[in-house]
Structures are given as structure tokens and as C-alpha cells.
């Protein structure tokens, strides 16, 4: 994103090297922690997203050699521990498949952060970070599937798939390629389960926001499955540097950001006072995300650095366009409400 918005940052190369943890822990971890804290309505739970936000700020700010490398991971680990406690509190209130899976996701995040804090490389940490986001999203989709409950067999199959994915992430973090293959298989299995049982299969036939959300979800599941295929075909995430880049961006951009694009109009009003009404132009940033990621993936698989770079530029443009579209929709909605209130007040006067 810094390629499109040139900032004068002295440590730009160091910042680029940690853009992964900055996005996963500093941004997404903070958003998930904030959402959980709001849902739980406990003051102490807000310490988690505060810690991870400060961790992200420490990575951006930099500082004396070794300081941000220690402070950032430590704050991320603290924030993930608080999220684990928050999920534990939720489990005491409601023990269910979806809350258990989201709690497992938080544990995976804490485990990855602990490994990073102890000096492990990103290759070891990334599968656990990915499991955090994937399991959190899967748990939320399972919660919503109460509108279209899976069969008893479907629930057992879901538990098996989660076990394979979680074990694969753990083994990949500890022992590398063998665990990565299991992790890849878990990605494919989970994508298949979500396509089969998610309510999106029905809502894609509706209109406006429900249809947009369904298209975001189903396209995200396709990217998740493709990431698993790439991992299995290459013999593991770390077996090939280009496949590593392609598989991880298929997960974190293709899958995760498709989920963000789809859920933003629902989640933002839940954690803020801003309404984000659906607009037809939301499809622009979604299409741009998929096209740019496909371009990047072709560049990875053909070892074409220029194509890969162009894809990365447009990836950033898609995210910026998403932010602009979301903010403009929220502002337009607030202005419309203000005008309506003013008219109503004028009539009363």
C-alpha cells in the first residue's frame, strides 16, 4: 500500500519486512479483539485490542535496534492472551461448536505470537496466524449457520476438519513440511465444508446486501481451497518461495479480505455508531481484489516479478477502494439521516 501512498519513512524496508504481522496482528487481531470485547461487554476485554493496536504502532514507529522487534511481539502476545480470556468468558456463557472453534483460533494466535516472541521465523509462525483468522471466520459462519443448521453428520465432519487444520498448523509450526501438507489438506476440506453447509448457498440467489455478502463468501472459499491445492502441489508452503507467496496471499487476501469486504456492512454498525448501507459499487473493490490477486498468482507461478509486482499494486488499490467505498457509504447514510431529522423537526416547528 505504501507503493501507492508514498510516505517518507526512514525504515521503509524494515516496515515492509513486517507488513504481514502488522496486518494480521496489528490490524485484523485488533478488529477481532474489539468485536469480541464489544460482544462480551467487559471493560477488561478492551485491553486486548488496545495492546495489539499499540503493538502495531510500535512496529510502524520503529526505534533503537531490537526495541520494536521485542515490544511489538510482546504486545501482540499480551493482546492474544486477553482474547483467549475473553473467549473463555464467552464459553462460560455459551458452550457451542462456534464458540469453541473461535476459542481455538485465539489459542492458535497466542501460540504463533509466543513463537515469534521467542525468535521463530515467519515460516513457522504463519500457519498458526492463518489458523487464527480461518478458525475465527469459520466459527462466525457456523454461528450464522443456525439459520440453516448443518446435519449431525455435518457437525461431526466440521469437528474433524477443524482438528485436521489445527493439527496441521501446529505441526507446520514445529516440524515444517509434513505439517504443512496436513495444513493444506485442512484448507481444502474446510473450504468444501463451508461451500456445502454455509447459508451463502441460498442467499446468493437473493438481492442487494445478502447477495453481495454471499458472493464475497463463496469467492473467498474458492481462494481458501486454491491455497490448499498450491500447498499440496508444491510439497508444502516453504518448499517453493513463489508458491509460498501465492498460497499465503490466497489465504490472507483472497479469503480473509473477501470475508472483510462481505462482513464490513454488518460488523461496523455492531462495533461503531456508523451504518454502512449496501451500495452497488461495492462490487468494484471485490472484483478488483480478485483480478489483482489472480494477476499476482500468475506472476508467482511463472516467476514473473513484474507481473507479481503489478498484482501487488492493484491489491493495495482494491483495499484502498474498499475503505473509500465503505467510508463514503457511511457518510452518505449519516447525512441522509441528518437531513431527514431536520425535515421532521421543521414540520413539527
mmCIF file of C-alpha atoms in Angstrom:
data_model
loop_
_atom_site.group_PDB
_atom_site.id
_atom_site.type_symbol
_atom_site.label_atom_id
_atom_site.label_comp_id
_atom_site.label_asym_id
_atom_site.label_seq_id
_atom_site.Cartn_x
_atom_site.Cartn_y
_atom_site.Cartn_z
ATOM 1 C CA UNK A 1 0.000 0.000 0.000
ATOM 2 C CA UNK A 2 2.957 2.257 0.633
ATOM 3 C CA UNK A 3 3.706 1.946 -3.102
ATOM 4 C CA UNK A 4 0.511 3.856 -3.888
ATOM 5 C CA UNK A 5 0.771 6.318 -0.991
ATOM 6 C CA UNK A 6 4.467 7.277 -0.834
ATOM 7 C CA UNK A 7 5.348 8.127 2.764
ATOM 8 C CA UNK A 8 8.700 9.374 3.981
ATOM 9 C CA UNK A 9 9.512 6.551 6.347
ATOM 10 C CA UNK A 10 13.202 6.106 7.153
ATOM 11 C CA UNK A 11 12.781 2.444 7.992
ATOM 12 C CA UNK A 12 10.610 1.599 4.948
ATOM 13 C CA UNK A 13 12.470 -1.642 4.217
ATOM 14 C CA UNK A 14 12.077 -2.820 7.821
ATOM 15 C CA UNK A 15 8.389 -1.905 7.722
ATOM 16 C CA UNK A 16 7.899 -3.874 4.504
ATOM 17 C CA UNK A 17 9.506 -6.883 6.174
ATOM 18 C CA UNK A 18 6.872 -6.879 8.928
ATOM 19 C CA UNK A 19 3.826 -5.948 6.839
ATOM 20 C CA UNK A 20 2.454 -9.455 7.494
ATOM 21 C CA UNK A 21 2.343 -9.256 11.314
ATOM 22 C CA UNK A 22 1.313 -5.611 11.066
ATOM 23 C CA UNK A 23 -1.766 -6.570 9.045
ATOM 24 C CA UNK A 24 -2.571 -9.857 10.834
ATOM 25 C CA UNK A 25 -1.850 -8.881 14.439
ATOM 26 C CA UNK A 26 -1.876 -5.095 14.409
ATOM 27 C CA UNK A 27 -5.000 -4.644 12.295
ATOM 28 C CA UNK A 28 -7.063 -7.830 11.999
ATOM 29 C CA UNK A 29 -6.217 -9.016 15.517
ATOM 30 C CA UNK A 30 -7.252 -5.626 16.875
ATOM 31 C CA UNK A 31 -10.545 -5.658 14.952
ATOM 32 C CA UNK A 32 -11.375 -9.200 16.093
ATOM 33 C CA UNK A 33 -10.421 -8.376 19.680
ATOM 34 C CA UNK A 34 -12.568 -5.244 19.593
ATOM 35 C CA UNK A 35 -15.525 -7.146 18.179
ATOM 36 C CA UNK A 36 -15.206 -9.767 20.916
ATOM 37 C CA UNK A 37 -14.864 -7.106 23.640
ATOM 38 C CA UNK A 38 -17.990 -5.295 22.421
ATOM 39 C CA UNK A 39 -19.939 -8.560 22.309
ATOM 40 C CA UNK A 40 -18.760 -9.527 25.805
ATOM 41 C CA UNK A 41 -19.337 -6.040 27.284
ATOM 42 C CA UNK A 42 -16.483 -6.384 29.787
ATOM 43 C CA UNK A 43 -14.103 -3.460 30.253
ATOM 44 C CA UNK A 44 -11.040 -5.628 30.773
ATOM 45 C CA UNK A 45 -11.574 -7.271 27.366
ATOM 46 C CA UNK A 46 -10.834 -3.939 25.653
ATOM 47 C CA UNK A 47 -7.247 -4.181 26.947
ATOM 48 C CA UNK A 48 -6.631 -6.837 24.278
ATOM 49 C CA UNK A 49 -7.284 -4.715 21.182
ATOM 50 C CA UNK A 50 -5.538 -1.792 22.898
ATOM 51 C CA UNK A 51 -2.398 -3.912 23.347
ATOM 52 C CA UNK A 52 -2.395 -5.155 19.748
ATOM 53 C CA UNK A 53 -3.029 -1.648 18.394
ATOM 54 C CA UNK A 54 -0.042 -0.404 20.411
ATOM 55 C CA UNK A 55 1.969 -3.358 19.116
ATOM 56 C CA UNK A 56 1.199 -2.333 15.556
ATOM 57 C CA UNK A 57 2.111 1.272 16.360
ATOM 58 C CA UNK A 58 5.464 0.133 17.763
ATOM 59 C CA UNK A 59 6.278 -1.677 14.511
ATOM 60 C CA UNK A 60 5.373 1.395 12.471
ATOM 61 C CA UNK A 61 7.271 3.806 14.714
ATOM 62 C CA UNK A 62 10.439 1.734 14.845
ATOM 63 C CA UNK A 63 13.098 2.779 17.300
ATOM 64 C CA UNK A 64 16.500 1.657 18.617
ATOM 65 C CA UNK A 65 17.774 -1.650 17.278
ATOM 66 C CA UNK A 66 15.954 -4.564 18.844
ATOM 67 C CA UNK A 67 13.296 -2.473 20.598
ATOM 68 C CA UNK A 68 10.376 -2.763 18.127
ATOM 69 C CA UNK A 69 11.364 -6.379 17.483
ATOM 70 C CA UNK A 70 10.717 -7.089 21.166
ATOM 71 C CA UNK A 71 7.928 -4.639 22.071
ATOM 72 C CA UNK A 72 5.675 -5.401 19.099
ATOM 73 C CA UNK A 73 5.612 -9.201 19.534
ATOM 74 C CA UNK A 74 5.252 -8.826 23.319
ATOM 75 C CA UNK A 75 2.207 -6.563 22.947
ATOM 76 C CA UNK A 76 0.706 -8.858 20.318
ATOM 77 C CA UNK A 77 1.184 -11.819 22.648
ATOM 78 C CA UNK A 78 -0.439 -9.918 25.519
ATOM 79 C CA UNK A 79 -3.383 -8.945 23.324
ATOM 80 C CA UNK A 80 -3.845 -12.514 22.114
ATOM 81 C CA UNK A 81 -3.814 -13.813 25.700
ATOM 82 C CA UNK A 82 -6.564 -11.359 26.609
ATOM 83 C CA UNK A 83 -8.548 -12.520 23.575
ATOM 84 C CA UNK A 84 -8.144 -16.103 24.846
ATOM 85 C CA UNK A 85 -9.533 -14.999 28.220
ATOM 86 C CA UNK A 86 -12.401 -13.186 26.506
ATOM 87 C CA UNK A 87 -13.236 -16.296 24.506
ATOM 88 C CA UNK A 88 -13.067 -18.301 27.725
ATOM 89 C CA UNK A 89 -15.632 -15.948 29.252
ATOM 90 C CA UNK A 90 -17.851 -16.435 26.199
ATOM 91 C CA UNK A 91 -17.537 -20.214 26.562
ATOM 92 C CA UNK A 92 -18.752 -19.989 30.152
ATOM 93 C CA UNK A 93 -21.804 -18.113 28.907
ATOM 94 C CA UNK A 94 -22.477 -20.282 25.859
ATOM 95 C CA UNK A 95 -20.650 -23.524 25.150
ATOM 96 C CA UNK A 96 -21.260 -24.318 21.475
ATOM 97 C CA UNK A 97 -19.381 -25.507 18.392
ATOM 98 C CA UNK A 98 -18.898 -21.982 17.047
ATOM 99 C CA UNK A 99 -17.598 -20.508 20.325
ATOM 100 C CA UNK A 100 -15.217 -23.460 20.779
ATOM 101 C CA UNK A 101 -13.783 -23.007 17.276
ATOM 102 C CA UNK A 102 -13.257 -19.270 17.785
ATOM 103 C CA UNK A 103 -11.532 -20.006 21.108
ATOM 104 C CA UNK A 104 -9.223 -22.461 19.328
ATOM 105 C CA UNK A 105 -8.448 -19.744 16.799
ATOM 106 C CA UNK A 106 -7.428 -17.377 19.593
ATOM 107 C CA UNK A 107 -5.183 -20.076 21.077
ATOM 108 C CA UNK A 108 -3.525 -20.549 17.677
ATOM 109 C CA UNK A 109 -2.857 -16.807 17.517
ATOM 110 C CA UNK A 110 -1.369 -16.773 21.011
ATOM 111 C CA UNK A 111 0.804 -19.771 20.134
ATOM 112 C CA UNK A 112 2.060 -18.082 16.973
ATOM 113 C CA UNK A 113 2.788 -14.859 18.832
ATOM 114 C CA UNK A 114 4.688 -16.763 21.518
ATOM 115 C CA UNK A 115 6.814 -18.462 18.855
ATOM 116 C CA UNK A 116 7.543 -15.111 17.218
ATOM 117 C CA UNK A 117 8.404 -13.554 20.581
ATOM 118 C CA UNK A 118 10.818 -16.427 21.232
ATOM 119 C CA UNK A 119 12.626 -15.754 17.944
ATOM 120 C CA UNK A 120 10.976 -18.167 15.490
ATOM 121 C CA UNK A 121 10.873 -17.191 11.807
ATOM 122 C CA UNK A 122 7.737 -16.208 9.937
ATOM 123 C CA UNK A 123 7.646 -19.580 8.126
ATOM 124 C CA UNK A 124 6.968 -21.267 11.467
ATOM 125 C CA UNK A 125 4.562 -18.635 12.758
ATOM 126 C CA UNK A 126 2.401 -18.005 9.681
ATOM 127 C CA UNK A 127 0.414 -21.303 9.745
ATOM 128 C CA UNK A 128 -0.740 -20.551 13.308
ATOM 129 C CA UNK A 129 -1.609 -16.963 12.419
ATOM 130 C CA UNK A 130 -3.540 -18.239 9.406
ATOM 131 C CA UNK A 131 -5.353 -20.771 11.603
ATOM 132 C CA UNK A 132 -6.350 -17.920 13.933
ATOM 133 C CA UNK A 133 -8.101 -15.992 11.179
ATOM 134 C CA UNK A 134 -9.524 -19.035 9.397
ATOM 135 C CA UNK A 135 -10.968 -20.616 12.550
ATOM 136 C CA UNK A 136 -12.370 -17.286 13.743
ATOM 137 C CA UNK A 137 -14.157 -16.784 10.428
ATOM 138 C CA UNK A 138 -15.308 -20.411 10.308
ATOM 139 C CA UNK A 139 -16.695 -20.094 13.837
ATOM 140 C CA UNK A 140 -18.615 -16.960 12.910
ATOM 141 C CA UNK A 141 -20.035 -18.641 9.810
ATOM 142 C CA UNK A 142 -21.025 -21.658 11.912
ATOM 143 C CA UNK A 143 -22.809 -19.324 14.326
ATOM 144 C CA UNK A 144 -24.756 -17.815 11.438
ATOM 145 C CA UNK A 145 -25.498 -21.289 10.060
ATOM 146 C CA UNK A 146 -28.050 -21.668 12.833
ATOM 147 C CA UNK A 147 -30.347 -20.180 10.198
ATOM 148 C CA UNK A 148 -29.626 -23.299 8.145
ATOM 149 C CA UNK A 149 -28.239 -25.811 10.698
ATOM 150 C CA UNK A 150 -25.841 -28.492 9.416
ATOM 151 C CA UNK A 151 -26.848 -32.093 9.880
ATOM 152 C CA UNK A 152 -25.446 -34.164 12.730
ATOM 153 C CA UNK A 153 -23.023 -35.690 10.232
ATOM 154 C CA UNK A 154 -22.115 -32.191 9.043
ATOM 155 C CA UNK A 155 -21.269 -31.089 12.579
ATOM 156 C CA UNK A 156 -19.068 -34.140 13.154
ATOM 157 C CA UNK A 157 -17.382 -33.543 9.810
ATOM 158 C CA UNK A 158 -16.770 -29.923 10.778
ATOM 159 C CA UNK A 159 -15.096 -31.011 14.018
ATOM 160 C CA UNK A 160 -12.852 -33.400 12.065
ATOM 161 C CA UNK A 161 -11.914 -30.727 9.531
ATOM 162 C CA UNK A 162 -11.077 -28.230 12.291
ATOM 163 C CA UNK A 163 -8.931 -30.868 14.009
ATOM 164 C CA UNK A 164 -7.009 -31.558 10.781
ATOM 165 C CA UNK A 165 -6.484 -27.858 10.102
ATOM 166 C CA UNK A 166 -5.452 -27.040 13.661
ATOM 167 C CA UNK A 167 -3.118 -30.016 13.971
ATOM 168 C CA UNK A 168 -1.621 -29.217 10.577
ATOM 169 C CA UNK A 169 -0.925 -25.623 11.632
ATOM 170 C CA UNK A 170 0.705 -26.783 14.877
ATOM 171 C CA UNK A 171 2.846 -29.428 13.161
ATOM 172 C CA UNK A 172 3.814 -26.960 10.432
ATOM 173 C CA UNK A 173 4.984 -24.517 13.091
ATOM 174 C CA UNK A 174 7.007 -27.168 14.907
ATOM 175 C CA UNK A 175 8.229 -29.503 12.154
ATOM 176 C CA UNK A 176 7.738 -27.824 8.806
ATOM 177 C CA UNK A 177 6.805 -29.546 5.562
ATOM 178 C CA UNK A 178 4.960 -32.613 6.875
ATOM 179 C CA UNK A 179 2.676 -30.429 8.945
ATOM 180 C CA UNK A 180 2.275 -28.017 6.039
ATOM 181 C CA UNK A 181 0.847 -30.798 3.872
ATOM 182 C CA UNK A 182 -1.733 -31.631 6.546
ATOM 183 C CA UNK A 183 -2.493 -27.929 6.871
ATOM 184 C CA UNK A 184 -3.044 -27.678 3.111
ATOM 185 C CA UNK A 185 -5.423 -30.630 3.190
ATOM 186 C CA UNK A 186 -7.285 -28.955 6.048
ATOM 187 C CA UNK A 187 -7.724 -25.784 3.990
ATOM 188 C CA UNK A 188 -9.320 -27.705 1.123
ATOM 189 C CA UNK A 189 -11.542 -29.704 3.462
ATOM 190 C CA UNK A 190 -12.746 -26.607 5.317
ATOM 191 C CA UNK A 191 -13.455 -24.741 2.075
ATOM 192 C CA UNK A 192 -15.503 -27.699 0.840
ATOM 193 C CA UNK A 193 -17.423 -27.886 4.124
ATOM 194 C CA UNK A 194 -18.214 -24.173 4.060
ATOM 195 C CA UNK A 195 -19.445 -24.310 0.475
ATOM 196 C CA UNK A 196 -21.641 -27.282 1.344
ATOM 197 C CA UNK A 197 -23.156 -26.019 4.601
ATOM 198 C CA UNK A 198 -22.948 -22.215 4.585
ATOM 199 C CA UNK A 199 -26.224 -20.317 4.220
ATOM 200 C CA UNK A 200 -24.490 -18.330 1.448
ATOM 201 C CA UNK A 201 -25.535 -21.066 -0.977
ATOM 202 C CA UNK A 202 -29.109 -19.828 -0.548
ATOM 203 C CA UNK A 203 -28.586 -16.116 -0.054
ATOM 204 C CA UNK A 204 -26.575 -15.838 -3.286
ATOM 205 C CA UNK A 205 -29.935 -16.130 -5.062
ATOM 206 C CA UNK A 206 -31.334 -13.087 -3.251
ATOM 207 C CA UNK A 207 -30.648 -9.396 -3.901
ATOM 208 C CA UNK A 208 -28.622 -6.435 -2.673
ATOM 209 C CA UNK A 209 -26.578 -6.894 0.549
ATOM 210 C CA UNK A 210 -27.375 -10.596 1.203
ATOM 211 C CA UNK A 211 -26.338 -11.452 -2.353
ATOM 212 C CA UNK A 212 -23.173 -9.330 -2.126
ATOM 213 C CA UNK A 213 -22.173 -10.994 1.146
ATOM 214 C CA UNK A 214 -22.807 -14.444 -0.336
ATOM 215 C CA UNK A 215 -20.645 -13.704 -3.391
ATOM 216 C CA UNK A 216 -17.857 -12.449 -1.115
ATOM 217 C CA UNK A 217 -18.071 -15.611 0.987
ATOM 218 C CA UNK A 218 -18.212 -18.129 -1.851
ATOM 219 C CA UNK A 219 -15.355 -16.466 -3.744
ATOM 220 C CA UNK A 220 -13.334 -16.400 -0.525
ATOM 221 C CA UNK A 221 -13.880 -20.128 -0.061
ATOM 222 C CA UNK A 222 -12.549 -20.677 -3.580
ATOM 223 C CA UNK A 223 -9.330 -18.842 -2.686
ATOM 224 C CA UNK A 224 -9.008 -20.883 0.510
ATOM 225 C CA UNK A 225 -9.282 -24.120 -1.465
ATOM 226 C CA UNK A 226 -6.789 -22.862 -4.050
ATOM 227 C CA UNK A 227 -4.290 -22.092 -1.287
ATOM 228 C CA UNK A 228 -4.596 -25.687 -0.098
ATOM 229 C CA UNK A 229 -4.104 -27.009 -3.634
ATOM 230 C CA UNK A 230 -0.963 -24.894 -4.079
ATOM 231 C CA UNK A 231 0.472 -26.154 -0.795
ATOM 232 C CA UNK A 232 -0.189 -29.808 -1.626
ATOM 233 C CA UNK A 233 1.023 -29.499 -5.227
ATOM 234 C CA UNK A 234 4.310 -27.883 -4.188
ATOM 235 C CA UNK A 235 5.022 -30.177 -1.247
ATOM 236 C CA UNK A 236 4.482 -27.538 1.439
ATOM 237 C CA UNK A 237 4.313 -23.787 1.959
ATOM 238 C CA UNK A 238 8.057 -23.355 2.420
ATOM 239 C CA UNK A 239 9.079 -25.718 -0.395
ATOM 240 C CA UNK A 240 8.930 -23.012 -3.088
ATOM 241 C CA UNK A 241 9.292 -19.280 -2.435
ATOM 242 C CA UNK A 242 6.887 -18.259 -5.202
ATOM 243 C CA UNK A 243 4.278 -20.803 -4.146
ATOM 244 C CA UNK A 244 4.754 -19.576 -0.572
ATOM 245 C CA UNK A 245 3.864 -16.058 -1.684
ATOM 246 C CA UNK A 246 0.921 -17.231 -3.785
ATOM 247 C CA UNK A 247 -0.572 -19.541 -1.156
ATOM 248 C CA UNK A 248 -0.290 -17.042 1.689
ATOM 249 C CA UNK A 249 -1.809 -14.212 -0.318
ATOM 250 C CA UNK A 250 -4.608 -16.534 -1.450
ATOM 251 C CA UNK A 251 -5.378 -17.033 2.256
ATOM 252 C CA UNK A 252 -4.802 -13.554 3.661
ATOM 253 C CA UNK A 253 -6.016 -11.501 0.698
ATOM 254 C CA UNK A 254 -8.286 -13.830 -1.264
ATOM 255 C CA UNK A 255 -10.028 -15.500 1.664
ATOM 256 C CA UNK A 256 -9.683 -13.094 4.583
ATOM 257 C CA UNK A 257 -10.303 -9.862 2.688
ATOM 258 C CA UNK A 258 -13.257 -11.352 0.839
ATOM 259 C CA UNK A 259 -14.703 -12.032 4.293
ATOM 260 C CA UNK A 260 -13.885 -8.476 5.411
ATOM 261 C CA UNK A 261 -15.478 -6.955 2.316
ATOM 262 C CA UNK A 262 -18.614 -9.018 2.848
ATOM 263 C CA UNK A 263 -18.973 -8.580 6.598
ATOM 264 C CA UNK A 264 -17.959 -4.905 6.908
ATOM 265 C CA UNK A 265 -21.508 -3.561 6.321
ATOM 266 C CA UNK A 266 -22.685 -5.808 9.178
ATOM 267 C CA UNK A 267 -19.761 -5.684 11.628
ATOM 268 C CA UNK A 268 -19.023 -1.942 11.534
ATOM 269 C CA UNK A 269 -22.502 -0.926 12.734
ATOM 270 C CA UNK A 270 -22.182 -3.525 15.511
ATOM 271 C CA UNK A 271 -18.929 -2.085 16.915
ATOM 272 C CA UNK A 272 -19.406 1.583 15.977
ATOM 273 C CA UNK A 273 -22.277 4.047 15.596
ATOM 274 C CA UNK A 274 -21.867 4.138 11.814
ATOM 275 C CA UNK A 275 -24.327 2.449 9.478
ATOM 276 C CA UNK A 276 -22.882 1.188 6.167
ATOM 277 C CA UNK A 277 -25.767 0.728 3.727
ATOM 278 C CA UNK A 278 -25.183 -1.524 0.741
ATOM 279 C CA UNK A 279 -24.199 0.235 -2.497
ATOM 280 C CA UNK A 280 -23.929 -1.437 -5.927
ATOM 281 C CA UNK A 281 -20.414 -0.046 -6.332
ATOM 282 C CA UNK A 282 -19.199 -2.385 -3.557
ATOM 283 C CA UNK A 283 -18.690 -4.937 -6.333
ATOM 284 C CA UNK A 284 -15.884 -2.783 -7.767
ATOM 285 C CA UNK A 285 -13.418 -3.337 -4.927
ATOM 286 C CA UNK A 286 -14.389 -7.008 -4.730
ATOM 287 C CA UNK A 287 -13.768 -7.557 -8.450
ATOM 288 C CA UNK A 288 -10.522 -5.581 -8.290
ATOM 289 C CA UNK A 289 -9.315 -7.717 -5.386
ATOM 290 C CA UNK A 290 -9.929 -10.964 -7.251
ATOM 291 C CA UNK A 291 -8.474 -9.775 -10.560
ATOM 292 C CA UNK A 292 -5.343 -8.348 -8.940
ATOM 293 C CA UNK A 293 -4.805 -11.457 -6.841
ATOM 294 C CA UNK A 294 -5.162 -13.653 -9.938
ATOM 295 C CA UNK A 295 -2.571 -11.446 -11.661
ATOM 296 C CA UNK A 296 -0.239 -11.756 -8.702
ATOM 297 C CA UNK A 297 -0.681 -15.525 -8.591
ATOM 298 C CA UNK A 298 0.147 -15.868 -12.295
ATOM 299 C CA UNK A 299 3.269 -13.821 -11.627
ATOM 300 C CA UNK A 300 4.204 -16.154 -8.767
ATOM 301 C CA UNK A 301 3.672 -19.357 -10.745
ATOM 302 C CA UNK A 302 5.560 -18.069 -13.813
ATOM 303 C CA UNK A 303 8.334 -16.404 -11.765
ATOM 304 C CA UNK A 304 7.406 -13.092 -13.412
ATOM 305 C CA UNK A 305 8.393 -10.467 -10.853
ATOM 306 C CA UNK A 306 6.947 -7.598 -12.900
ATOM 307 C CA UNK A 307 3.527 -9.246 -13.126
ATOM 308 C CA UNK A 308 3.669 -10.112 -9.450
ATOM 309 C CA UNK A 309 4.547 -6.520 -8.617
ATOM 310 C CA UNK A 310 1.693 -5.131 -10.709
ATOM 311 C CA UNK A 311 -0.676 -7.512 -8.945
ATOM 312 C CA UNK A 312 0.588 -6.258 -5.595
ATOM 313 C CA UNK A 313 -0.024 -2.641 -6.604
ATOM 314 C CA UNK A 314 -3.599 -3.380 -7.615
ATOM 315 C CA UNK A 315 -4.133 -5.447 -4.433
ATOM 316 C CA UNK A 316 -3.370 -2.291 -2.479
ATOM 317 C CA UNK A 317 -5.650 -0.244 -4.741
ATOM 318 C CA UNK A 318 -8.523 -2.678 -4.085
ATOM 319 C CA UNK A 319 -8.120 -2.296 -0.312
ATOM 320 C CA UNK A 320 -7.947 1.496 -0.571
ATOM 321 C CA UNK A 321 -11.052 1.488 -2.782
ATOM 322 C CA UNK A 322 -12.824 -0.663 -0.181
ATOM 323 C CA UNK A 323 -12.014 1.853 2.550
ATOM 324 C CA UNK A 324 -13.170 4.764 0.379
ATOM 325 C CA UNK A 325 -16.405 2.984 -0.612
ATOM 326 C CA UNK A 326 -17.187 1.995 2.975
ATOM 327 C CA UNK A 327 -16.479 5.432 4.441
ATOM 328 C CA UNK A 328 -18.397 7.235 1.677
ATOM 329 C CA UNK A 329 -21.410 4.960 2.201
ATOM 330 C CA UNK A 330 -21.346 5.607 5.952
ATOM 331 C CA UNK A 331 -21.039 9.387 5.472
ATOM 332 C CA UNK A 332 -23.840 9.453 2.901
ATOM 333 C CA UNK A 333 -26.086 7.484 5.264
ATOM 334 C CA UNK A 334 -25.364 9.829 8.169
ATOM 335 C CA UNK A 335 -26.023 12.913 6.037
ATOM 336 C CA UNK A 336 -29.294 11.406 4.818
ATOM 337 C CA UNK A 337 -30.397 10.757 8.410
ATOM 338 C CA UNK A 338 -29.445 14.306 9.405
ATOM 339 C CA UNK A 339 -31.469 15.780 6.534
ATOM 340 C CA UNK A 340 -34.430 13.573 7.424
ATOM 341 C CA UNK A 341 -34.238 14.629 11.079
ATOM 342 C CA UNK A 342 -34.013 18.303 10.077
ATOM 343 C CA UNK A 343 -37.069 17.992 7.841
ATOM 344 C CA UNK A 344 -39.020 16.234 10.584
ATOM 345 C CA UNK A 345 -38.028 18.932 13.077
ATOM 346 C CA UNK A 346 -39.081 21.641 10.623
ATOM 347 C CA UNK A 347 -42.508 20.096 10.168
ATOM 348 C CA UNK A 348 -43.032 19.950 13.942
ATOM 349 C CA UNK A 349 -41.983 23.589 14.244
#
